[in-house]
Tab-separated table of C-alpha atoms and ligand atoms in Angstrom:
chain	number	residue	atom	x	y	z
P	1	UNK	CA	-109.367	-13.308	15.262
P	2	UNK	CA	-106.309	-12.852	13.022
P	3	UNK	CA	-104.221	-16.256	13.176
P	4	UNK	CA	-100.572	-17.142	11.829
P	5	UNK	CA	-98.395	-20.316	11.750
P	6	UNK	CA	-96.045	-20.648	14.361
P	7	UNK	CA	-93.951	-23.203	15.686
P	8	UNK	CA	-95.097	-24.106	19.682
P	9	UNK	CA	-93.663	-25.569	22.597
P	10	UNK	CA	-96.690	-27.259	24.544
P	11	UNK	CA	-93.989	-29.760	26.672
P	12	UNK	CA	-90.886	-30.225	27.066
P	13	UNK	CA	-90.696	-33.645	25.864
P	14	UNK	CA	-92.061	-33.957	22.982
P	15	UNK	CA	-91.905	-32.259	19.395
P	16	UNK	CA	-92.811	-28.809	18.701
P	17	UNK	CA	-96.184	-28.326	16.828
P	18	UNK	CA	-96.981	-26.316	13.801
P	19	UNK	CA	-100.214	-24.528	14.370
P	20	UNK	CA	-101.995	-21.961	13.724
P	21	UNK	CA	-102.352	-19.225	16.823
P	22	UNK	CA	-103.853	-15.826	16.964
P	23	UNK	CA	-101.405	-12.752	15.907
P	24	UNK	CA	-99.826	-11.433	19.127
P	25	UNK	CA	-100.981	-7.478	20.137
P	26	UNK	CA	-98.566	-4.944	20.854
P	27	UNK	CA	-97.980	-2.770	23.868
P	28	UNK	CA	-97.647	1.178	23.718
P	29	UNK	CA	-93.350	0.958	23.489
P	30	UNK	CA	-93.401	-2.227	21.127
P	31	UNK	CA	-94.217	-3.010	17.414
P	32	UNK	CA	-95.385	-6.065	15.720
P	33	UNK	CA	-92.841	-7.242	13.338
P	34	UNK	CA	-93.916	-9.413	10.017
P	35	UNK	CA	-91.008	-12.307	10.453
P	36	UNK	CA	-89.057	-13.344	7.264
P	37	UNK	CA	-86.629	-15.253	8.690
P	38	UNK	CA	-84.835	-16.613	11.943
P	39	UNK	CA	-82.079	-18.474	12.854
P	40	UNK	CA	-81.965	-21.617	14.727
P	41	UNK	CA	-79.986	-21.491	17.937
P	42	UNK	CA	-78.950	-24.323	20.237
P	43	UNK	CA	-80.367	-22.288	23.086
P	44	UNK	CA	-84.105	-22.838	21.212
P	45	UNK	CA	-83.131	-26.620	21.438
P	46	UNK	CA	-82.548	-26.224	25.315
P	47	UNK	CA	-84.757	-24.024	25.532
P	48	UNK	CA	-87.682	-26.673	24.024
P	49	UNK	CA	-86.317	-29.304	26.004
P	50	UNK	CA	-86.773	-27.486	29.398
P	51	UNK	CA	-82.791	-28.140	30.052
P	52	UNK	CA	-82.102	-24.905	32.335
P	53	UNK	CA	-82.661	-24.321	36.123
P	54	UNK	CA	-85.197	-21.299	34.902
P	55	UNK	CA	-87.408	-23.273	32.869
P	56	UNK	CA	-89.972	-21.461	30.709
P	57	UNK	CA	-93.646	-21.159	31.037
P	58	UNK	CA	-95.526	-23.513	28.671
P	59	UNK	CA	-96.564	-22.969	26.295
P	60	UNK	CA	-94.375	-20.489	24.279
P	61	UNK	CA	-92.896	-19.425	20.785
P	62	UNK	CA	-88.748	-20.338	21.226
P	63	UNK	CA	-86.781	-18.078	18.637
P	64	UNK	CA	-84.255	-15.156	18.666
P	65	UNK	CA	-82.408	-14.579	15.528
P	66	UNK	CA	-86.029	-13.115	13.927
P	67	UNK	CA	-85.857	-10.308	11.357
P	68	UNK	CA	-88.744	-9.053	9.420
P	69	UNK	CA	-90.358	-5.529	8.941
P	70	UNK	CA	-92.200	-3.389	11.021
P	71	UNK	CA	-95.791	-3.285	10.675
P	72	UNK	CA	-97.371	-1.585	13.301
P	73	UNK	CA	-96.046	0.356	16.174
P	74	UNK	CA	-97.764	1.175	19.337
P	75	UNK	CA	-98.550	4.941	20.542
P	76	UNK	CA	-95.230	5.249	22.814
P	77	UNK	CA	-92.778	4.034	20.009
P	78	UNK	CA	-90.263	6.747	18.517
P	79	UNK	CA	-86.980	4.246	17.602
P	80	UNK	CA	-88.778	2.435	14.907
P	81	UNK	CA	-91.568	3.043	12.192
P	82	UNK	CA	-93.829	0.880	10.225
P	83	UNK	CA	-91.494	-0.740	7.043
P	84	UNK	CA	-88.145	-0.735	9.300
P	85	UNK	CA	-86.595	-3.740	8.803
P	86	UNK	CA	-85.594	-4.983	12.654
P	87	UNK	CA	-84.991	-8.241	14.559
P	88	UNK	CA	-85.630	-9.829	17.839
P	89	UNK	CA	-82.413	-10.575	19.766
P	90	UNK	CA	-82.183	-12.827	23.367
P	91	UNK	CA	-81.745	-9.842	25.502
P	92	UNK	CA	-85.623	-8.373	24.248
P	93	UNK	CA	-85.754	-5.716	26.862
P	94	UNK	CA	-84.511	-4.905	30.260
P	95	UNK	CA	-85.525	-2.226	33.240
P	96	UNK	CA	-83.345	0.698	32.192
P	97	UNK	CA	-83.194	1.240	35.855
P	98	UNK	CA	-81.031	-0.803	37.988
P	99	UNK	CA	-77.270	-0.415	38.545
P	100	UNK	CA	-77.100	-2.831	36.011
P	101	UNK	CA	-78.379	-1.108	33.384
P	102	UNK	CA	-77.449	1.881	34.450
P	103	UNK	CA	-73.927	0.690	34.072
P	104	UNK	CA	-73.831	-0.732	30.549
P	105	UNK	CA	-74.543	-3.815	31.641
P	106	UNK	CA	-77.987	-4.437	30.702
P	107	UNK	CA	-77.680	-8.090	29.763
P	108	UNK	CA	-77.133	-8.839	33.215
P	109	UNK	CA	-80.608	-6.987	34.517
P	110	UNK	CA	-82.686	-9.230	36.818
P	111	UNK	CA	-85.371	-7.876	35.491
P	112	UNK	CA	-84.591	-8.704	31.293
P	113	UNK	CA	-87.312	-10.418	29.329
P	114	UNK	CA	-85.628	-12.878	26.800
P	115	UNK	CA	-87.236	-13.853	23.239
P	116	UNK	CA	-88.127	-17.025	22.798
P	117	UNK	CA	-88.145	-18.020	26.678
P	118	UNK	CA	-89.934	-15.496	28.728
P	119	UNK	CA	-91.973	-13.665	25.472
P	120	UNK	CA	-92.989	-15.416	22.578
P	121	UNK	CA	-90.099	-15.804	19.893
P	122	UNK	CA	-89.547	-15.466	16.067
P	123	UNK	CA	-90.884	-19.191	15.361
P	124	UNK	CA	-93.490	-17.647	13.842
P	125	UNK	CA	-94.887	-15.391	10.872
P	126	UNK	CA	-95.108	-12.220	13.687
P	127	UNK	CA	-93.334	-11.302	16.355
P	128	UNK	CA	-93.679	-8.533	18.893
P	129	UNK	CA	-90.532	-6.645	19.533
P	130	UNK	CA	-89.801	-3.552	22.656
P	131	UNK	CA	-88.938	-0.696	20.048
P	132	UNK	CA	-86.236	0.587	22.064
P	133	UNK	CA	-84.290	-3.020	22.606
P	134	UNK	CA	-84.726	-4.326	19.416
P	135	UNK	CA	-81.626	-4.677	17.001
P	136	UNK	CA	-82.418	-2.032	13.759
P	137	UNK	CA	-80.855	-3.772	10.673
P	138	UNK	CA	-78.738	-1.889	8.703
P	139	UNK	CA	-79.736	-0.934	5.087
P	140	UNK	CA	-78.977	-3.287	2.253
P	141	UNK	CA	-77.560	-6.522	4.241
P	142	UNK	CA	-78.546	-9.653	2.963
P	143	UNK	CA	-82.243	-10.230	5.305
P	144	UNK	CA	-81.825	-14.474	5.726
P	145	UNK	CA	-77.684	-13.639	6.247
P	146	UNK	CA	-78.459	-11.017	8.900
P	147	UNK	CA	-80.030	-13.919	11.015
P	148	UNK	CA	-77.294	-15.151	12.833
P	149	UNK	CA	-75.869	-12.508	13.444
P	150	UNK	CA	-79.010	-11.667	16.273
P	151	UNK	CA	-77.808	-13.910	18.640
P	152	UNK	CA	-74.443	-15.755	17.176
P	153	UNK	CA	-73.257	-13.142	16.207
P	154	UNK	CA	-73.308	-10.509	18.589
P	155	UNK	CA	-72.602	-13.487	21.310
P	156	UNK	CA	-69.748	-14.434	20.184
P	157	UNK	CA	-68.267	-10.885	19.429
P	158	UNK	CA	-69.082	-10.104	22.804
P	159	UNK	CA	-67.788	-13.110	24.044
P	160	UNK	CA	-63.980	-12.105	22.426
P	161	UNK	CA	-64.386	-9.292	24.156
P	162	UNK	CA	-64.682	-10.404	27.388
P	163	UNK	CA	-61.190	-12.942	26.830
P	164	UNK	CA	-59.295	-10.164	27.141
P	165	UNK	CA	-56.799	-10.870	23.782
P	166	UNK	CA	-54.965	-8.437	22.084
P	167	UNK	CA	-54.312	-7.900	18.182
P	168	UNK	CA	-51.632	-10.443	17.131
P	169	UNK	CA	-52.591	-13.026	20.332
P	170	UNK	CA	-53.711	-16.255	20.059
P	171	UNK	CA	-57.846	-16.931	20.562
P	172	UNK	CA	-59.419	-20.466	20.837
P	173	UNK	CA	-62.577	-21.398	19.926
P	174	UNK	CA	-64.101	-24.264	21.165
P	175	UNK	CA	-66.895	-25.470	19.129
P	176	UNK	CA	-67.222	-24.793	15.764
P	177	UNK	CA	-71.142	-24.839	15.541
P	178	UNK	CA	-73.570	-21.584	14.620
P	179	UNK	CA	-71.654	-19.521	17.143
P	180	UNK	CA	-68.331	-21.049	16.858
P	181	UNK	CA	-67.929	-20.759	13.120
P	182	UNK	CA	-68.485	-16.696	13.831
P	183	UNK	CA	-66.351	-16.228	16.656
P	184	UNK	CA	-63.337	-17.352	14.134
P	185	UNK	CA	-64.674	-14.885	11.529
P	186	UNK	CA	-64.969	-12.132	14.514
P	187	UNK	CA	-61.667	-13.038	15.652
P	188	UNK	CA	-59.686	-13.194	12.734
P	189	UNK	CA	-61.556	-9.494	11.775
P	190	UNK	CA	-60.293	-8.239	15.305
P	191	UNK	CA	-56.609	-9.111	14.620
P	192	UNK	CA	-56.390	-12.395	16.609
P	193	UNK	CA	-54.838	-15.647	16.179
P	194	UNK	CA	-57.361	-18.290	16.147
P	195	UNK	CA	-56.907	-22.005	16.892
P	196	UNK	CA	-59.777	-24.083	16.843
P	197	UNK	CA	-61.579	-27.307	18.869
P	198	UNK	CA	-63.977	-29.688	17.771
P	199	UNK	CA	-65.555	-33.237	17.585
P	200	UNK	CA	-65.860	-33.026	13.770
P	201	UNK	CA	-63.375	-32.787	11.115
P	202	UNK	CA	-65.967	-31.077	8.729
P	203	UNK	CA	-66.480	-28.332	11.641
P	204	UNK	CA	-62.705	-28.230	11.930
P	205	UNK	CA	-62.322	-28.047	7.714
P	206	UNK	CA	-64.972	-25.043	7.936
P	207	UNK	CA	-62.739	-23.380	10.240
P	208	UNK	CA	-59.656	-23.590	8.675
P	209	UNK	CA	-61.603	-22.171	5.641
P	210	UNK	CA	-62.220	-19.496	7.651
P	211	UNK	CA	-59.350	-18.508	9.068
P	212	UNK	CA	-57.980	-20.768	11.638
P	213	UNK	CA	-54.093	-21.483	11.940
P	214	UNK	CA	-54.582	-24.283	13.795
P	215	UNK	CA	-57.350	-26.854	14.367
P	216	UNK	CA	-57.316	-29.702	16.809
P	217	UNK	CA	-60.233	-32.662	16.637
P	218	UNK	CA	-60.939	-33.320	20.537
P	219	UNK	CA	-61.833	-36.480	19.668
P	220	UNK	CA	-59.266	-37.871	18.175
P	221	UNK	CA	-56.206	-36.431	20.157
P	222	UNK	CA	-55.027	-38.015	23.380
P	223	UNK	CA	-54.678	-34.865	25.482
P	224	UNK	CA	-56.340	-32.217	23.263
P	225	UNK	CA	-54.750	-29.024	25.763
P	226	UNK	CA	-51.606	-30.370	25.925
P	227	UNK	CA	-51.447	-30.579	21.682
P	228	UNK	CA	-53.137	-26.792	21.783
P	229	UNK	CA	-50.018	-26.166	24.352
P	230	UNK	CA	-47.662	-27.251	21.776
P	231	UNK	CA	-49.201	-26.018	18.600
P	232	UNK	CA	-49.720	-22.106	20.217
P	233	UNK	CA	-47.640	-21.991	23.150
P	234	UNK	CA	-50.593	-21.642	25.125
P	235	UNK	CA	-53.479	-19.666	23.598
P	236	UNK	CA	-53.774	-15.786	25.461
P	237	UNK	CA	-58.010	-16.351	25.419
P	238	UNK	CA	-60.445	-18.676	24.883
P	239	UNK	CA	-64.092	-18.733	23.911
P	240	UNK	CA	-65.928	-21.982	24.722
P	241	UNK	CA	-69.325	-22.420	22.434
P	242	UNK	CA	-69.217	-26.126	23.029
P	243	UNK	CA	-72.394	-27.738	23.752
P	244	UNK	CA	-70.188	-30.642	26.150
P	245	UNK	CA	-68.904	-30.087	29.267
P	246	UNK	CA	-65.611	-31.849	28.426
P	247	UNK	CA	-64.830	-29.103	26.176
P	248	UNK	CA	-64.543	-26.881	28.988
P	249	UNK	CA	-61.274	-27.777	30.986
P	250	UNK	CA	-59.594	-28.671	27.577
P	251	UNK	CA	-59.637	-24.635	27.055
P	252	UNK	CA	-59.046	-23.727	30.097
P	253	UNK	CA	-55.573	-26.430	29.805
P	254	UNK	CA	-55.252	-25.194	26.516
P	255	UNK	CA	-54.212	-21.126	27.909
P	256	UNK	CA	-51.093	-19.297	28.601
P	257	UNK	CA	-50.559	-18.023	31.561
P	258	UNK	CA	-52.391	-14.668	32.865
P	259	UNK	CA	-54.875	-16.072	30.068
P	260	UNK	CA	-58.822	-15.949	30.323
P	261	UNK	CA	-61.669	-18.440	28.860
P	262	UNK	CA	-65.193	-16.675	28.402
P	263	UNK	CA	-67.738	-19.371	29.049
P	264	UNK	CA	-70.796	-19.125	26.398
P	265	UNK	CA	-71.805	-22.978	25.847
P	266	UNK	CA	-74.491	-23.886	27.848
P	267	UNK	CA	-74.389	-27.707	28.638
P	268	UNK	CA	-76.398	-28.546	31.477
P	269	UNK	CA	-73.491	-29.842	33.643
P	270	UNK	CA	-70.837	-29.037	35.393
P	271	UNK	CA	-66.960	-29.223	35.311
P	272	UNK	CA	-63.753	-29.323	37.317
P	273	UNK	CA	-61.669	-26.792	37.554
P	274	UNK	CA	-57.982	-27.542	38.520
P	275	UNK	CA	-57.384	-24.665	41.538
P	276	UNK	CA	-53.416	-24.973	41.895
P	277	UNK	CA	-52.907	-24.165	37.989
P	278	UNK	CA	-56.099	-21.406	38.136
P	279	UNK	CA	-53.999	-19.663	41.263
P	280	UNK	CA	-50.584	-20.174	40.314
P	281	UNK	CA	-51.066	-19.500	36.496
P	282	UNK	CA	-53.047	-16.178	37.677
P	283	UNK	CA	-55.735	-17.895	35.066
P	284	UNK	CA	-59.485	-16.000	34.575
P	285	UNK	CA	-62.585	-18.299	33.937
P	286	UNK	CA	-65.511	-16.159	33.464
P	287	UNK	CA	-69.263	-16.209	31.742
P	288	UNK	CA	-70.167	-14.176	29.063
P	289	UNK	CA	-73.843	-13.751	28.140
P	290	UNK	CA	-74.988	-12.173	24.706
P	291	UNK	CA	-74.332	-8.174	24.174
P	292	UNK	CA	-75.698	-5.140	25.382
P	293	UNK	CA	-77.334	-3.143	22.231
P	294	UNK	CA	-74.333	-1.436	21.582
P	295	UNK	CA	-72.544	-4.898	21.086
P	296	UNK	CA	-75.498	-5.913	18.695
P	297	UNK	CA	-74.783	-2.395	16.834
P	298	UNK	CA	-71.256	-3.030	16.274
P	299	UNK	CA	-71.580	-6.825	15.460
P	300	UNK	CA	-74.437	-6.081	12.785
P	301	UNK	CA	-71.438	-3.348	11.182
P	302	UNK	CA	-68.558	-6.137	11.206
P	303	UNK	CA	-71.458	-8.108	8.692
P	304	UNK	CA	-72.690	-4.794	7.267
P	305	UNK	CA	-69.128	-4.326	6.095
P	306	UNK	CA	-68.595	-7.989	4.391
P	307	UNK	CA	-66.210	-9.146	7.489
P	308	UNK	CA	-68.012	-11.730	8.626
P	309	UNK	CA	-70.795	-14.423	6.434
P	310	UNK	CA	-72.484	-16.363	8.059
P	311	UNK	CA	-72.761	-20.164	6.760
P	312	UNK	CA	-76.309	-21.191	6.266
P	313	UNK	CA	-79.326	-23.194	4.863
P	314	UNK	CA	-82.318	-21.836	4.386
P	315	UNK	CA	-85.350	-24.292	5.211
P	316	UNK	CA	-88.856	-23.808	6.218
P	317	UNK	CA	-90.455	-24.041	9.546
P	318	UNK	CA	-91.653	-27.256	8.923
P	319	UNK	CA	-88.567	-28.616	9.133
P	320	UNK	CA	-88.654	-27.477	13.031
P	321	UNK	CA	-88.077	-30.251	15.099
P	322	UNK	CA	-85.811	-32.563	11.787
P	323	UNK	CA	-83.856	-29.361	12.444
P	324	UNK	CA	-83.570	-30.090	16.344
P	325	UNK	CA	-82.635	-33.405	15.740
P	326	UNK	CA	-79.304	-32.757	13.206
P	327	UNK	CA	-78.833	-29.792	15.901
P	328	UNK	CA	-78.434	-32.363	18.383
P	329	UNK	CA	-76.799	-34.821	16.309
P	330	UNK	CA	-73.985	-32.264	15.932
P	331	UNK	CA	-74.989	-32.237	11.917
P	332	UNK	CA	-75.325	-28.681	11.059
P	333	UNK	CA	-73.129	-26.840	9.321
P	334	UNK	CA	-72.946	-23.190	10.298
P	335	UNK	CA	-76.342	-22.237	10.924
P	336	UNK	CA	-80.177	-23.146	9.867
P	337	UNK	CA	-82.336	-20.009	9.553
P	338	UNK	CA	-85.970	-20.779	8.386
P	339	UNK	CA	-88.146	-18.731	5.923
P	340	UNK	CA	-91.011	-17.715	7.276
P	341	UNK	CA	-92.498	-16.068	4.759
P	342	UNK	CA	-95.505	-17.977	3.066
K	401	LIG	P1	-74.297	-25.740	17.695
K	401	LIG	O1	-74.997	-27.006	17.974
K	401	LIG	O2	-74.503	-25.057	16.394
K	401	LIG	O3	-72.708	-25.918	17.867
K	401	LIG	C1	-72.123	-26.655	18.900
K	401	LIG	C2	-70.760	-27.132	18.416
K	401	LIG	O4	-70.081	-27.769	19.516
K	401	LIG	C3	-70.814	-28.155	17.286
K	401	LIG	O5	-69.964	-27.750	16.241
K	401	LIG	C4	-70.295	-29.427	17.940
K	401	LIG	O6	-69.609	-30.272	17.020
K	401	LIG	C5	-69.350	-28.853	18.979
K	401	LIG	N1	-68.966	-29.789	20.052
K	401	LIG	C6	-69.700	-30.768	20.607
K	401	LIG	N2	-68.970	-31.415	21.531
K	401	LIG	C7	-67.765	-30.830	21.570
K	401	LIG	C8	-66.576	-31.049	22.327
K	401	LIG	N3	-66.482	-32.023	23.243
K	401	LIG	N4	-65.511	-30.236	22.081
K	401	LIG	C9	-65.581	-29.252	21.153
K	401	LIG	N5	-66.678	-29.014	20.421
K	401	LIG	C10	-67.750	-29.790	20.622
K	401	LIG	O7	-74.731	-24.751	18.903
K	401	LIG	P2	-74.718	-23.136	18.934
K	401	LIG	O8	-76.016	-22.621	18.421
K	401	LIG	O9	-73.445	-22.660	18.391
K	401	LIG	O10	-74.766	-22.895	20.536
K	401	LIG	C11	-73.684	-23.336	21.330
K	401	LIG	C12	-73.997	-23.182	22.813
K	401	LIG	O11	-73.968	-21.791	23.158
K	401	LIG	C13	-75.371	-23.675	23.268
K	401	LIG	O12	-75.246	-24.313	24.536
K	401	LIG	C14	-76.175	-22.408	23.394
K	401	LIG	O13	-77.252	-22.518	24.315
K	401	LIG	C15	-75.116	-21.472	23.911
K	401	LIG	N6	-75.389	-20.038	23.701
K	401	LIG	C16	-74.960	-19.195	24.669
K	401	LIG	C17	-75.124	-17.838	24.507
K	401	LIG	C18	-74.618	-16.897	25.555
K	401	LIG	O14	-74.935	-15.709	25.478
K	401	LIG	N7	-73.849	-17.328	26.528
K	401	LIG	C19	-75.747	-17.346	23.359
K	401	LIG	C20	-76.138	-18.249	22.366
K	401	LIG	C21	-75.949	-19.606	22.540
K	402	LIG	ZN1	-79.043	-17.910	20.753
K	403	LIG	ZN1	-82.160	-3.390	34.659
């Protein structure tokens, strides 16, 4: 049997392990996709460490900002041909049938299969994609770039979205990690005001390099929504990517009235929320998960079209779990995507 190296999560308490496993087979709607490259998201690090109330079956491949090419396809598949350059994304498919997806809102199917959690990710040198989910890169875009985009990205853009802003109104982003460091590129594209929140003045220097009017270091100001207060007036949305569950009622102190926070982070904890200003402020706190493919199509264009560049290093997978550990140590700049091609 055909093997490759992959990257494997056999518990969730210890490392992962390089190894060699056999090549995965393809269904009649999917393809098998030769992996250059993918993206390290904080979701693979909870994902590893079993921190969610769905936990995934052991063991698995975690991974969803792959892109490679296509090298086989099975007998179904019409979206995609061998050669196509194509990723993996979170949402890998869902039922097409439900009044979910029937409604546009396929990312919230209870029936979704997610890369890297519930089918094997892009930790490896192959990958099996669903032909008619899977994001189709758009010629000549930098392949290791495109990464982030997969699941940052389109996350992110989705996410500013779903705060409900307006051109010319303020947007805060909280965290200023692999999706965070996006969202103020996506913002400032969409005609927003950005502020941004962080832990880390080199997160907080990255932002204003990219865009930010104003940056506030949570951990050094006394009241860090009262200073956002002051600084914006109150921000119109915000976007919380924070990987703390402090960060969360500092954004939702930190909006103007009528405002909304889309909740993307996913600490496992939970938070207060203060119900007199929520009611008498008219405030929204809502979740925003991923992007449906058309979300993924128009985030791949803002990147296709130079708006948005990603920050990244490019390692190799055997700097998996070192990776993990500056991931958790809050050490990364921008993203990590690996190279997966040797
Ligand atoms: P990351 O580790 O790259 O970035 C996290 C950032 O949060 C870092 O810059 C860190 O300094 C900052 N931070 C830590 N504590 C903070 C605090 N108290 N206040 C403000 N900032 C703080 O992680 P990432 O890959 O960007 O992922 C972020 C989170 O988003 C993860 O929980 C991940 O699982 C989740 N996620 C959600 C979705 C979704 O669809 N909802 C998609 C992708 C990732
Ligand atoms: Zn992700
Ligand atoms: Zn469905």
């Amino acid at each position: 049997m055909d093997t490759m190296r992959a990257g494997v999560v056999r518990s969730f308490t210890t490392d992962l392990e390089i190894t060699e496993v056999p090549i995965p087979t393809i269904g009649p709607n999917e393809a098998l996709v030769r992996v250059d490259y993918s993206g390290v998201c904080h979701t693979d690090v909870h994902a590893a460490h079993g921190d969610w109330p769905v936990r995934p079956t052991l063991p698995f491949i975690p991974g969803h900002e792959g892109v490679g090419r296509v090298v086989e396809i099975g007998d179904a598949v019409t979206r995609v041909a061998v050669g196509d350059l194509v990723g993996n994304a979170w949402l890998w498919s869902a039922c097409g049938e439900c009044e979910y997806c029937e409604t546009g809102w396929e990312t919230l199917c209870p029936n979704q299969r997610n890369s890297g959690y519930s089918v094997d990710g892009s930790f490896g040198q192959y990958m099996v994609v669903d032909s008619r989910y899977c994001p189709v890169i758009p010629d000549g875009v930098d392949e290791a770039g495109v990464a982030p985009v997969l699941c940052a990205g389109v996350t992110v853009y989705k996410g500013l979205k779903m705060t409900d802003t307006q051109p010319g109104e303020w947007v805060l982003v909280s965290g200023i990690g692999g999706l965070g460091h996006l969202a103020v590129q996506y913002a400032v594209a969409m005609g927003r005001r950005v502020a941004a929140i962080d832990v880390d003045d080199t997160k907080l220097a990255l932002a204003t390099k990219l865009g930010a009017e104003v940056v506030v270091n949570a951990a050094l100001e006394a009241d860090p929504a009262a200073r956002l207060q002051e600084l914006t007036g109150g921000v119109h949305g915000a976007l919380v990517t924070a990987v703390n569950a402090h960060a969360f009622p500092q954004a939702v102190g930190a909006l103007r009235r009528g405002g909304t926070v889309a909740l993307v982070g996913l600490p496992p904890d939970q938070f207060p929320l203060d119900i007199f200003t929520t009611v008498l402020f008219g405030l929204t706190v809502r979740g925003s998960i991923v992007g449906t493919r058309k979300d993924m199509t128009e985030a791949l264009d803002f990147f296709a079209r130079g708006l948005v560049t990603p920050t990244f290093t490019v390692r190799p997978l055997d700097d998996v779990n070192a990776i993990v550990a500056e991931m958790l140590r809050g050490e990364i700049e921008g993203r990590v995507v690996m190279d997966l091609r040797d």
